[in-house]
XYZ file of C-alpha atoms in Angstrom:
733
model
C -108.926 43.017 40.091
C -105.234 42.498 41.002
C -104.528 41.649 44.662
C -102.802 44.503 46.510
C -100.979 42.997 49.496
C -101.546 44.673 52.868
C -98.391 46.208 54.327
C -98.305 43.773 57.253
C -99.206 40.754 55.103
C -96.792 37.825 55.265
C -94.791 37.556 52.033
C -95.823 33.871 51.724
C -99.241 34.974 50.458
C -97.813 37.259 47.795
C -94.620 35.507 46.714
C -95.114 31.866 47.702
C -93.518 29.944 50.581
C -90.162 29.135 48.918
C -89.234 32.734 48.023
C -90.667 34.085 51.296
C -88.495 31.613 53.242
C -85.300 32.819 51.543
C -86.243 36.494 52.075
C -86.962 35.834 55.765
C -83.935 33.663 56.542
C -81.304 35.399 54.434
C -82.406 39.044 54.478
C -84.728 39.323 57.503
C -87.686 40.432 55.344
C -91.078 39.102 56.462
C -93.816 41.491 55.299
C -94.646 43.674 52.305
C -93.546 46.706 54.361
C -90.162 45.079 55.111
C -89.638 44.500 51.406
C -90.630 48.084 50.517
C -87.926 49.245 52.953
C -85.302 46.965 51.368
C -83.851 49.733 49.220
C -81.543 49.323 46.213
C -77.890 49.697 47.151
C -77.160 51.447 43.838
C -78.448 51.720 40.280
C -76.848 50.556 37.041
C -77.582 52.602 33.948
C -78.365 51.101 30.571
C -75.123 51.510 28.651
C -73.157 52.265 31.814
C -70.247 49.915 32.489
C -70.231 49.150 36.228
C -66.760 49.135 37.768
C -65.138 45.711 38.062
C -62.038 47.387 39.499
C -63.699 47.582 42.946
C -64.110 43.809 43.274
C -60.604 43.259 44.677
C -61.923 44.526 48.031
C -64.917 42.199 47.970
C -63.457 38.677 48.154
C -66.115 36.253 49.479
C -68.789 38.949 49.040
C -71.907 38.401 46.966
C -71.928 41.004 44.166
C -73.982 42.055 41.146
C -72.182 43.568 38.148
C -73.278 44.819 34.732
C -70.709 44.095 32.017
C -70.063 43.040 28.433
C -68.844 39.619 27.283
C -65.340 39.885 25.754
C -64.886 36.200 24.930
C -66.212 32.749 25.830
C -64.565 29.369 25.281
C -65.167 25.777 26.304
C -62.133 23.874 27.585
C -61.952 20.138 28.205
C -60.079 18.234 30.902
C -59.810 14.625 32.191
C -59.131 13.382 28.677
C -62.132 15.206 27.251
C -64.615 13.830 29.799
C -64.921 17.145 31.727
C -65.964 20.498 30.290
C -65.389 24.007 31.606
C -66.762 27.225 30.118
C -64.590 30.302 30.716
C -66.200 33.657 29.975
C -64.277 36.924 30.247
C -66.349 40.029 30.908
C -65.172 43.629 30.818
C -66.415 47.073 31.754
C -63.518 49.271 30.725
C -62.201 49.465 34.316
C -61.177 45.827 34.540
C -61.784 42.250 33.431
C -63.337 39.358 35.354
C -63.456 35.653 34.611
C -66.649 33.600 34.936
C -66.440 29.794 35.077
C -69.170 27.186 34.506
C -68.598 23.420 34.812
C -70.075 20.137 33.611
C -73.484 19.873 32.021
C -74.166 23.492 32.996
C -71.898 24.959 30.285
C -74.183 24.797 27.243
C -76.903 27.330 28.068
C -74.502 30.116 29.164
C -72.322 29.336 26.136
C -75.367 29.977 23.934
C -76.573 33.045 25.894
C -73.292 34.815 26.594
C -71.991 35.624 23.116
C -69.057 38.050 22.731
C -70.413 41.595 22.549
C -73.597 40.791 24.516
C -74.313 42.543 27.850
C -75.802 41.079 31.005
C -76.129 41.400 34.759
C -74.086 38.791 36.636
C -74.413 37.836 40.300
C -72.205 35.557 42.367
C -69.591 35.302 45.067
C -66.185 36.827 44.280
C -63.381 34.319 44.731
C -59.721 34.020 43.762
C -58.179 31.255 41.668
C -54.515 31.363 40.588
C -54.348 34.961 41.869
C -57.190 36.018 39.534
C -60.650 37.185 40.550
C -63.529 35.052 39.324
C -67.214 34.259 39.760
C -67.937 30.517 39.679
C -71.352 29.556 38.258
C -72.794 33.064 38.508
C -76.486 33.678 37.918
C -76.997 36.056 34.974
C -79.744 38.068 33.315
C -79.070 39.113 29.674
C -79.690 42.779 28.889
C -80.463 43.403 25.246
C -82.317 42.370 22.128
C -80.835 38.883 22.182
C -82.203 38.204 25.660
C -84.572 35.273 25.828
C -86.981 37.306 27.958
C -87.698 40.203 25.549
C -90.127 41.837 27.968
C -87.431 42.011 30.625
C -84.990 43.427 28.087
C -87.463 46.114 27.052
C -88.179 46.963 30.678
C -84.460 47.373 31.312
C -83.837 49.268 28.080
C -84.724 52.800 29.187
C -84.476 52.510 32.904
C -82.108 52.774 35.845
C -81.557 49.201 37.016
C -81.878 48.856 40.824
C -79.143 46.677 42.317
C -80.474 45.297 45.624
C -78.539 43.896 48.580
C -78.860 40.225 47.612
C -77.802 36.744 48.684
C -76.653 33.570 46.958
C -80.175 32.108 46.813
C -81.880 35.241 45.519
C -80.189 37.500 42.969
C -80.807 41.235 42.734
C -83.112 40.974 39.692
C -85.259 38.333 41.411
C -85.601 40.653 44.410
C -86.648 43.399 41.945
C -89.473 41.129 40.728
C -90.542 40.486 44.350
C -90.611 44.257 44.953
C -92.789 44.675 41.826
C -95.335 42.343 43.433
C -95.652 44.453 46.601
C -95.119 47.917 45.127
C -98.872 48.640 44.694
C -99.231 48.393 48.500
C -96.976 51.460 48.861
C -100.216 53.461 48.385
C -101.283 52.224 51.851
C -98.133 53.462 53.629
C -98.886 55.804 56.549
C -96.856 59.013 56.359
C -95.072 59.589 59.715
C -93.998 63.173 59.002
C -96.350 65.936 60.128
C -97.650 67.799 57.038
C -96.196 71.129 58.187
C -92.738 69.600 58.638
C -92.838 67.820 55.252
C -94.015 70.875 53.358
C -91.681 73.200 55.239
C -88.686 71.023 54.320
C -89.837 70.512 50.725
C -90.005 66.715 51.045
C -92.097 64.474 48.754
C -94.905 62.276 50.232
C -93.899 58.814 51.498
C -95.875 56.906 48.840
C -94.121 58.809 46.076
C -90.728 58.258 47.758
C -91.223 54.464 47.897
C -92.187 54.326 44.210
C -89.261 56.514 43.161
C -86.631 54.681 45.227
C -87.544 51.314 43.687
C -88.491 52.397 40.148
C -86.844 55.748 39.408
C -87.290 57.391 36.033
C -84.354 59.763 36.539
C -81.465 60.363 38.921
C -83.415 63.320 40.344
C -86.141 60.825 41.391
C -83.543 58.871 43.375
C -82.259 62.024 45.099
C -85.796 63.141 46.044
C -86.667 59.688 47.395
C -83.433 59.328 49.355
C -83.778 62.739 50.976
C -87.327 61.932 52.056
C -86.548 58.431 53.365
C -83.507 59.702 55.285
C -85.767 62.201 57.003
C -88.189 59.428 57.981
C -85.439 57.394 59.630
C -83.766 60.349 61.333
C -87.028 61.890 62.537
C -88.679 58.720 63.888
C -85.449 57.794 65.678
C -85.105 61.265 67.177
C -88.779 61.303 68.255
C -88.191 58.037 70.148
C -85.181 59.592 71.876
C -86.957 62.916 72.518
C -89.824 61.026 74.190
C -87.305 59.189 76.350
C -85.653 62.499 77.330
C -89.077 64.009 78.033
C -90.127 61.042 80.220
C -86.826 61.172 82.131
C -87.228 64.916 82.697
C -90.533 64.230 84.469
C -88.945 61.864 87.018
C -88.172 63.174 90.513
C -84.654 63.046 91.954
C -82.970 64.190 95.150
C -80.815 67.284 94.444
C -77.226 66.562 95.517
C -75.216 69.689 96.368
C -71.716 69.234 97.878
C -71.317 70.544 101.424
C -68.796 73.398 101.859
C -65.747 72.204 103.774
C -66.787 68.590 103.242
C -65.279 65.522 101.565
C -64.970 67.086 98.080
C -63.146 70.167 99.415
C -60.841 67.946 101.474
C -60.062 65.847 98.364
C -59.440 68.911 96.159
C -57.113 70.379 98.813
C -54.823 67.326 98.710
C -54.612 67.071 94.887
C -50.950 67.460 93.811
C -51.982 69.074 90.487
C -54.503 71.544 89.070
C -57.493 70.267 87.113
C -57.398 71.064 83.376
C -59.740 73.738 82.078
C -61.763 70.981 80.407
C -62.102 69.022 83.655
C -63.285 72.149 85.468
C -65.871 72.958 82.763
C -67.251 69.418 82.642
C -67.332 69.194 86.453
C -69.420 72.375 86.571
C -71.905 70.899 84.025
C -72.181 67.763 86.179
C -72.552 69.651 89.490
C -75.260 71.870 87.937
C -77.143 68.707 86.863
C -76.732 67.066 90.277
C -78.274 70.119 91.961
C -81.606 69.774 90.073
C -84.760 67.916 91.131
C -84.696 65.696 88.020
C -82.152 62.917 87.368
C -79.008 63.855 85.497
C -78.530 61.864 82.271
C -75.103 62.806 80.988
C -72.571 61.186 78.644
C -68.946 62.033 79.413
C -66.719 61.218 76.489
C -63.042 61.854 76.750
C -59.887 60.990 74.945
C -57.865 58.115 76.331
C -56.097 59.549 79.393
C -58.027 62.836 79.495
C -58.889 62.397 83.186
C -62.493 61.147 83.044
C -62.023 59.043 86.201
C -60.982 62.167 88.142
C -64.141 64.003 86.977
C -66.346 61.009 87.861
C -64.696 60.631 91.284
C -65.317 64.306 92.155
C -69.000 63.843 91.176
C -69.194 60.766 93.425
C -67.589 62.650 96.323
C -70.086 65.499 95.870
C -72.959 63.006 96.275
C -71.354 61.352 99.318
C -70.855 64.837 100.794
C -74.599 65.340 101.100
C -75.405 61.914 102.534
C -75.847 59.859 99.353
C -73.971 56.904 97.875
C -72.359 56.467 94.455
C -71.877 53.266 92.446
C -69.479 52.784 89.551
C -70.272 49.937 87.154
C -67.272 48.563 85.201
C -67.454 45.967 82.401
C -64.719 43.596 83.630
C -63.216 42.489 86.943
C -59.772 43.676 85.850
C -61.165 47.155 85.218
C -63.246 47.216 88.429
C -60.167 46.251 90.457
C -58.079 48.842 88.611
C -60.641 51.596 89.322
C -60.853 50.554 92.983
C -57.074 50.625 93.312
C -56.625 54.011 91.595
C -59.563 55.682 93.425
C -58.413 54.527 96.873
C -54.866 55.684 96.015
C -56.122 59.116 94.872
C -58.261 59.530 97.992
C -55.642 58.254 100.449
C -56.906 58.442 104.054
C -60.232 59.887 102.795
C -61.074 56.378 101.513
C -60.766 54.924 105.011
C -63.554 56.872 106.670
C -66.057 55.689 109.203
C -69.707 56.740 109.013
C -71.069 58.346 105.886
C -70.813 62.152 106.052
C -69.072 61.915 109.432
C -66.928 64.712 110.821
C -63.736 62.852 109.932
C -64.710 63.663 106.324
C -63.746 60.202 105.026
C -65.907 57.439 103.630
C -65.458 53.767 102.845
C -64.735 52.719 99.232
C -65.693 49.074 98.613
C -65.227 46.656 95.727
C -67.895 44.155 94.705
C -67.176 41.514 92.040
C -68.444 38.009 91.311
C -65.224 36.268 92.264
C -64.860 37.743 95.782
C -64.799 35.317 98.685
C -67.934 35.086 100.843
C -66.638 36.959 103.952
C -65.417 39.959 101.893
C -68.610 39.947 99.851
C -70.815 39.800 102.948
C -68.945 42.741 104.491
C -69.259 44.802 101.276
C -73.029 44.149 101.100
C -73.376 45.143 104.769
C -71.395 48.371 104.200
C -73.724 49.284 101.323
C -77.029 48.632 103.079
C -75.965 50.501 106.257
C -74.493 53.431 104.332
C -71.029 52.821 105.830
C -69.635 52.714 102.247
C -70.186 55.927 100.323
C -68.622 54.585 97.115
C -68.842 51.108 95.583
C -67.032 49.973 92.456
C -68.151 46.736 90.881
C -69.018 44.596 87.905
C -72.368 43.033 86.980
C -72.346 41.689 90.564
C -73.707 45.122 91.617
C -76.931 44.416 89.729
C -77.890 41.265 91.673
C -81.088 41.349 93.738
C -79.331 40.917 97.091
C -77.357 44.158 96.599
C -79.151 46.964 98.479
C -78.142 50.567 99.115
C -78.815 52.891 102.010
C -79.353 55.860 99.629
C -78.084 55.480 96.057
C -77.665 58.969 94.599
C -75.384 58.541 91.550
C -74.659 55.733 89.092
C -71.487 56.007 86.984
C -71.353 53.556 84.051
C -67.862 53.078 82.606
C -67.521 52.064 78.950
C -71.250 52.291 78.211
C -71.011 50.269 74.993
C -70.281 47.116 77.023
C -73.616 47.277 78.856
C -77.202 46.788 77.746
C -80.086 48.953 78.838
C -81.413 46.250 81.173
C -78.189 46.307 83.215
C -78.097 50.085 83.386
C -81.728 50.273 84.481
C -81.360 47.404 86.976
C -78.720 49.386 88.864
C -80.698 52.627 88.656
C -83.759 50.885 90.114
C -81.872 50.361 93.400
C -82.334 54.029 94.359
C -85.308 55.102 96.499
C -85.821 57.757 93.841
C -84.179 57.590 90.381
C -80.472 58.297 90.965
C -78.456 60.641 88.771
C -76.640 58.915 85.885
C -73.206 59.593 84.406
C -72.124 57.438 81.456
C -68.424 57.457 80.494
C -66.746 56.326 77.307
C -63.149 56.581 76.113
C -64.223 55.758 72.559
C -64.552 59.163 70.906
C -67.922 59.442 69.193
C -68.655 61.817 66.321
C -71.366 64.355 67.185
C -74.013 62.743 64.987
C -73.447 59.294 66.449
C -73.757 60.759 69.930
C -77.062 62.353 68.826
C -78.246 59.056 67.372
C -76.958 56.408 69.761
C -76.887 58.389 73.008
C -79.709 60.721 72.032
C -81.312 60.477 75.468
C -78.188 61.870 77.155
C -76.670 65.335 77.376
C -73.052 65.228 76.201
C -69.848 66.553 77.789
C -66.499 66.218 76.021
C -62.998 66.159 77.565
C -60.507 66.737 74.773
C -57.480 68.103 76.672
C -54.791 65.847 78.082
C -53.656 66.614 81.646
C -50.254 68.301 82.035
C -47.369 65.875 82.204
C -48.882 63.335 79.790
C -46.383 62.388 77.097
C -46.891 62.120 73.344
C -47.175 58.633 71.837
C -45.258 57.871 68.633
C -46.943 55.195 66.497
C -45.301 53.209 63.683
C -46.431 50.391 61.390
C -44.089 47.361 61.385
C -44.506 45.463 58.067
C -43.432 42.046 59.361
C -43.722 40.210 56.014
C -42.129 42.794 53.687
C -39.406 43.829 56.152
C -38.789 41.126 58.791
C -35.784 43.096 60.153
C -38.292 45.786 61.299
C -39.884 43.219 63.646
C -36.431 42.230 64.945
C -35.786 45.915 65.668
C -39.185 46.194 67.428
C -38.171 43.536 69.978
C -34.789 45.282 70.413
C -36.714 48.519 71.250
C -38.766 46.647 73.869
C -35.580 45.330 75.449
C -34.024 48.845 75.433
C -37.100 50.319 77.183
C -37.006 47.600 79.863
C -33.255 48.129 80.381
C -34.024 51.844 80.901
C -36.339 50.908 83.775
C -39.644 50.927 81.844
C -42.244 48.254 81.004
C -44.006 46.983 77.879
C -47.283 45.487 76.645
C -47.560 42.962 73.808
C -51.165 42.582 72.580
C -52.458 39.582 70.585
C -55.913 38.972 69.057
C -56.515 35.618 70.747
C -55.604 33.562 73.811
C -54.455 30.314 72.207
C -55.734 27.949 74.894
C -57.688 25.768 72.442
C -61.070 27.270 73.369
C -60.719 30.265 71.068
C -60.592 28.116 67.911
C -59.285 30.162 64.975
C -62.222 28.862 62.882
C -64.425 31.072 65.023
C -62.205 34.109 64.566
C -63.545 36.592 62.050
C -60.781 37.757 59.776
C -60.625 41.551 59.660
C -58.999 41.773 56.271
C -59.380 39.473 53.292
C -56.656 41.139 51.245
C -53.986 38.557 52.014
C -53.235 36.488 48.917
C -51.602 33.728 50.920
C -53.159 31.134 53.160
C -55.188 32.674 55.958
C -53.317 31.700 59.088
C -55.060 31.876 62.447
C -54.569 35.092 64.443
C -51.521 35.191 66.707
C -52.152 34.030 70.261
C -51.013 35.278 73.683
C -49.742 31.913 74.935
C -47.752 31.162 71.759
C -46.202 34.631 71.438
C -45.284 34.734 75.160
C -43.443 31.429 74.787
C -41.624 32.594 71.608
C -40.544 35.845 73.274
C -39.350 34.133 76.464
C -37.218 31.702 74.453
C -36.122 34.243 71.830
C -35.832 38.028 71.610
C -36.906 38.779 75.227
C -35.095 35.881 76.928
C -34.064 36.764 80.466
C -36.819 39.377 81.001
C -39.808 38.717 83.265
C -42.649 38.058 80.778
C -46.178 37.212 82.020
C -49.551 36.641 80.323
C -52.979 38.157 81.024
C -56.274 37.162 79.411
C -59.982 36.969 80.172
C -60.158 33.245 80.933
C -57.628 33.291 83.762
C -58.799 32.815 87.334
C -59.747 36.289 88.699
C -57.287 35.995 91.586
C -54.475 35.150 89.134
C -55.467 38.065 86.904
C -55.401 40.453 89.827
C -52.052 39.082 90.964
C -50.468 39.597 87.525
C -51.891 43.138 87.238
C -50.726 43.997 90.759
C -47.182 42.767 90.053
C -47.125 44.550 86.676
C -48.310 47.792 88.331
C -45.586 47.332 90.980
C -42.937 46.959 88.263
C -42.070 43.321 89.080
C -43.312 42.090 85.672
C -41.503 43.832 82.811
C -43.446 42.606 79.759
C -47.175 41.805 79.806
C -48.452 39.701 76.880
C -52.225 40.185 76.872
C -55.469 40.187 74.920
C -57.591 43.339 74.697
C -58.507 42.805 78.371
C -56.117 45.753 78.933
C -58.021 47.944 76.453
C -59.659 50.259 78.967
C -58.786 51.635 82.356
C -55.492 49.852 82.990
C -53.156 52.546 84.265
C -49.444 51.775 84.672
C -47.541 55.067 84.134
C -44.197 53.248 83.860
C -45.311 51.416 80.657
C -43.780 53.153 77.673
C -44.021 50.713 74.769
C -46.785 48.589 73.268
C -46.418 46.080 70.427
C -49.753 45.078 68.835
C -49.437 41.802 66.894
C -51.712 41.281 63.851
C -52.787 44.894 64.326
C -54.877 44.689 61.117
C -57.311 42.415 62.965
C -58.384 45.220 65.319
C -60.667 48.157 64.545
C -59.342 51.711 64.302
C -60.969 52.898 67.553
C -59.799 49.770 69.367
C -56.186 50.374 68.309
C -56.487 53.965 69.552
C -57.868 52.716 72.890
C -55.072 50.177 73.293
C -52.398 52.710 72.412
C -53.680 54.945 75.230
C -52.270 52.495 77.792
C -48.697 53.776 77.184
C -47.187 57.232 77.619
C -49.232 57.747 80.792
C -46.224 58.976 82.766
C -43.500 61.513 82.064
C -41.590 59.312 79.558
C -42.745 59.350 75.898
C -44.826 56.417 74.656
C -44.204 54.172 71.650
C -46.795 52.001 69.887
C -45.756 49.507 67.186
C -48.473 48.094 64.905
C -47.239 44.759 63.527
C -48.930 43.494 60.353
C -48.245 41.033 57.549
C -50.660 42.768 55.156
C -49.149 44.118 51.924
C -48.601 47.830 51.572
C -51.447 48.531 49.125
C -54.127 46.747 51.185
C -57.019 48.583 52.884
C -55.873 47.046 56.198
C -52.503 48.787 55.926
C -54.252 52.052 54.999
C -56.248 51.707 58.245
C -53.056 51.212 60.264
C -51.383 54.168 58.530
C -54.366 56.336 59.569
C -53.885 55.303 63.230
C -50.141 56.008 63.012
C -50.779 59.438 61.453
C -52.915 61.005 64.196
C -53.555 60.919 67.945
C -56.954 62.608 67.443
C -59.505 60.024 68.572
C -62.435 61.947 67.058
C -60.759 61.967 63.633
C -60.061 58.223 63.959
C -63.642 57.517 65.026
C -64.854 59.128 61.793
C -62.485 56.923 59.770
C -63.603 53.868 61.755
C -67.257 54.660 61.210
C -66.828 55.215 57.485
C -65.417 51.686 57.230
C -68.229 50.012 59.175
C -71.905 49.384 58.568
C -74.315 51.770 60.262
C -75.914 48.839 62.084
C -72.708 48.232 64.004
C -72.813 51.801 65.226
C -76.344 51.389 66.552
C -75.399 48.256 68.438
C -77.711 45.879 66.616
C -75.595 42.987 67.833
C -76.771 43.774 71.348
C -80.349 44.431 70.369
C -80.883 41.245 68.378
C -82.859 43.146 65.755
C -82.001 44.630 62.390
C -80.854 48.214 62.437
C -83.653 50.579 61.487
C -81.181 52.672 59.493
C -81.268 51.609 55.865
C -80.897 54.966 54.150
C -79.387 57.265 56.777
C -75.587 57.450 57.059
C -74.722 58.892 60.433
C -71.527 60.585 59.257
C -72.675 61.956 55.892
C -76.131 63.015 57.046
C -75.063 65.096 60.027
C -77.254 68.019 58.950
C -80.395 65.884 58.551
C -79.872 64.295 61.999
C -79.288 67.653 63.700
C -82.401 69.172 62.060
C -84.480 66.073 62.826
C -83.435 66.271 66.493
C -84.610 69.908 66.683
C -87.937 69.092 64.986
C -88.467 65.998 67.171
C -87.787 67.930 70.389
C -90.301 70.583 69.300
C -92.977 68.018 68.330
C -92.623 66.008 71.576
C -92.650 69.144 73.758
C -95.969 70.182 72.173
C -97.550 66.709 72.140
C -95.630 64.116 74.240
C -98.135 61.317 73.547
C -98.349 62.232 69.814
C -102.153 62.242 70.086
C -102.473 64.688 67.187
C -100.043 62.710 65.014
C -101.460 59.194 64.533
C -99.203 58.560 61.512
C -96.095 59.251 63.571
C -97.394 57.105 66.442
C -97.929 54.172 64.050
C -94.455 54.590 62.579
C -92.936 54.592 66.059
C -94.829 51.447 67.023
C -93.907 49.691 63.780
C -90.272 50.732 63.758
C -89.516 50.921 67.464
C -91.418 48.407 69.488
C -90.705 48.629 73.208
C -87.521 46.588 73.000
C -86.183 48.604 70.092
C -86.908 51.897 71.807
C -84.861 50.684 74.760
C -82.045 49.368 72.596
C -81.437 52.894 71.334
C -79.679 53.415 74.647
C -77.303 50.606 74.055
C -74.618 52.307 71.995
C-alpha cells in the first residue's frame, strides 16, 4: 500500500533530503502540511496564452510562463568556437527571448521546435534593452513532449503555477505536492460545523484537493473562499481570545477630578478642540473610568492633534493620583514630545507633589543618552511620584525604572515597537495600566481588524483649524532638469520670506550605509542603478551651489544625541534655515515655520512614508509645499506611485494604494516576528467582508467557549498556526 505521509512528517522522508533542503531553505516549507498550504499563485489553462506583457515589471523576479515557440536559431561566436541558442517565444501579448549557451544548446534546440508549446521558468533580465530569460528550465506541453504522461496530465487540466525559486521550478513543486496530497485526508477542520454549513463552505479536505488539482474554475473559487475563511477565522479567534483575556484583567478606574489639572489645562488652551478630538477624548475617558484596562488604538492623520488627545488622557490619570508614561521610538521624537508637551502645559508642567493643590505636576524625559545626574533625578521623580508624566525611549523599559503608580501607557508609532517592549512597560504597573496606542500611519479598517485586532479603534480624521493645505508636485529630474533648478529656487524664495525647509534623502552617506545594502524600490530604470542620494553629499552640493549663503545643517540617526538635539533645537528656533535629513524627521517633528520639503529619490520611499514626511510642513498658518524629486521615467510604476501621493492628501486612500502594492506579510509585520506570515490566501484589502464576518463569528465563539474545549479542531489549528510567539506577534503591526 502507498505511503501516506503524516501532516507533521518532515519532507525528507517523502521527497528525499535534496529536494526537502531546497523547499526548507528557499521557501520555508518543512512538513507535508506546510507544502499543502503552499498554494498556486495562479493557473494556466491548456491553450491559454499567458501574458508576457506583464514581465516588464518583474526584472530580477523568478517567473513561470506558458508560451509558444516562434523561432529558434543557433548562432556562433569566437570564430565558431562558441555557440548560443536564441529562442523567441510569444503569447499574443508580447515576445520574449530565451538564450542558452555552450554545450547546453542541443537539447533545447531539439525540444523547442517552432510551433511547440511549453512552460518556461527563469529569472527575468534585460540585455540590450530587451527582456530575456537566460538558461530557463522548461517543460514541453504537447504530443511532442518527451514525457507523454506529463503531457497527457496537462492536456485537460488547469496548470497550477506555484510560487517557485531558481532551484525548484513550479512544475517540480507540483510533483512534490502530488506526493503529499493524499495526506490532505488527515487535515483537521478548524471551522465549527455550524459555521461552515451556515456559510456554505466546503470541507477543508476537499478545499485542499481542489486548490492544488482543480477540475474547473468553480473548484478554484470554492477552495479559495474556504481557505480564506480558515485564515481569517483562526486569526480572529486568536485576537478575540486576547481581547477576552485582557477584559478579565483588573485595572484601577481613573476619573479626572473636577477643578483639577485637566480642567486647569483646558482653561488655558488658546483654541477649541475639534469635534473629532472631543469625540475621541470621550471614548478614552469612558475607557479609563472602567475597572478593566483600556486597550485603544488612536489613529489620526498627520497633524490631526493626536498628541493633544493623548496629553489630556495623561492629565486625567495624573489628576486622580496616577502616573502616565509615553513611549517614543527615537530620542529625537522623545525630545520633541517632551518639548511640545512642556510648552503646551506651561507652568502646569512645573508642579511639585503629584495631585498637589498647586495643580501642576513634573514632566520628565528619560532617554539612553542622558547624563547620570539627570537620569538619576528622573528615576527618583518616577519612584516617588513627584513626576506625573514621563516621556522616554526604550530606556523606560529597563529594570531599574520604577513607578510610584503607573496608570496609563501611551505608545507612539506602535509599528516601531514589538510586543515584548509594550508588555515590559505595562508590567511596571501595580495593576495592569490602561494602554493607548497611537499611529499617524492611516490604516484601512480591515488591516486594523487584522493587525490591531486586540485593540478598540478611534480615528481622528479632521485637521485642527488654522492648519494649511499642502501642495505636492512631482519633479522629474532626469526628463526636465530645469524643474529641479526651479525647486531649489522655490526653497530659496521660502527662506527669503522668513520660512524654513526640509530636504530628505534616503541614506546618510557616511560610509556605513553602503549602497550595496540599500534595497532599490523600483527596478524600472533602464540605466545603471546608482546608489541612493545621501544626506552628507546633498548638503555639501546645496551649500556650494543653489543654496549657497543659507544656513544648511544635517540631521541623521547616527549623530551623537546631544548634537541631534542641538540641531533640532536651533531648527525649531529658526536659526537653521534648511535641514537636510534622513527619515529621522518622519514622525512627531513639529516646526510650524517650515513650509517646504524636497524629497530626493522620492521613488525609493513607500507611499505611506511619503505621506508621513509631507506632514512635517504646512503646520502653521502659511501653506505647505512638498516636491517629490525622481529620475524614474514617466511610464514607470514608481512615477505612478508618486503621482498618487501628489493627487491626494487623504492618508486612508493612500494607505489602500500602499497596501495594494505590498505583500500581505509586510502588513502583518513578519519582519518583526521572524516567522512567515500565516496569510497565504487572504488579501486584507480585497477580503474586507470575510475579515469582518470572521471577527463577528470569532467573538461569538470565544465568548461562548473561551478555552475552545468543545472545538478541538479549532484548538489544534490555533496551536499549529499560532504558537505562543506568533499569537503575540499579532500585536506587532
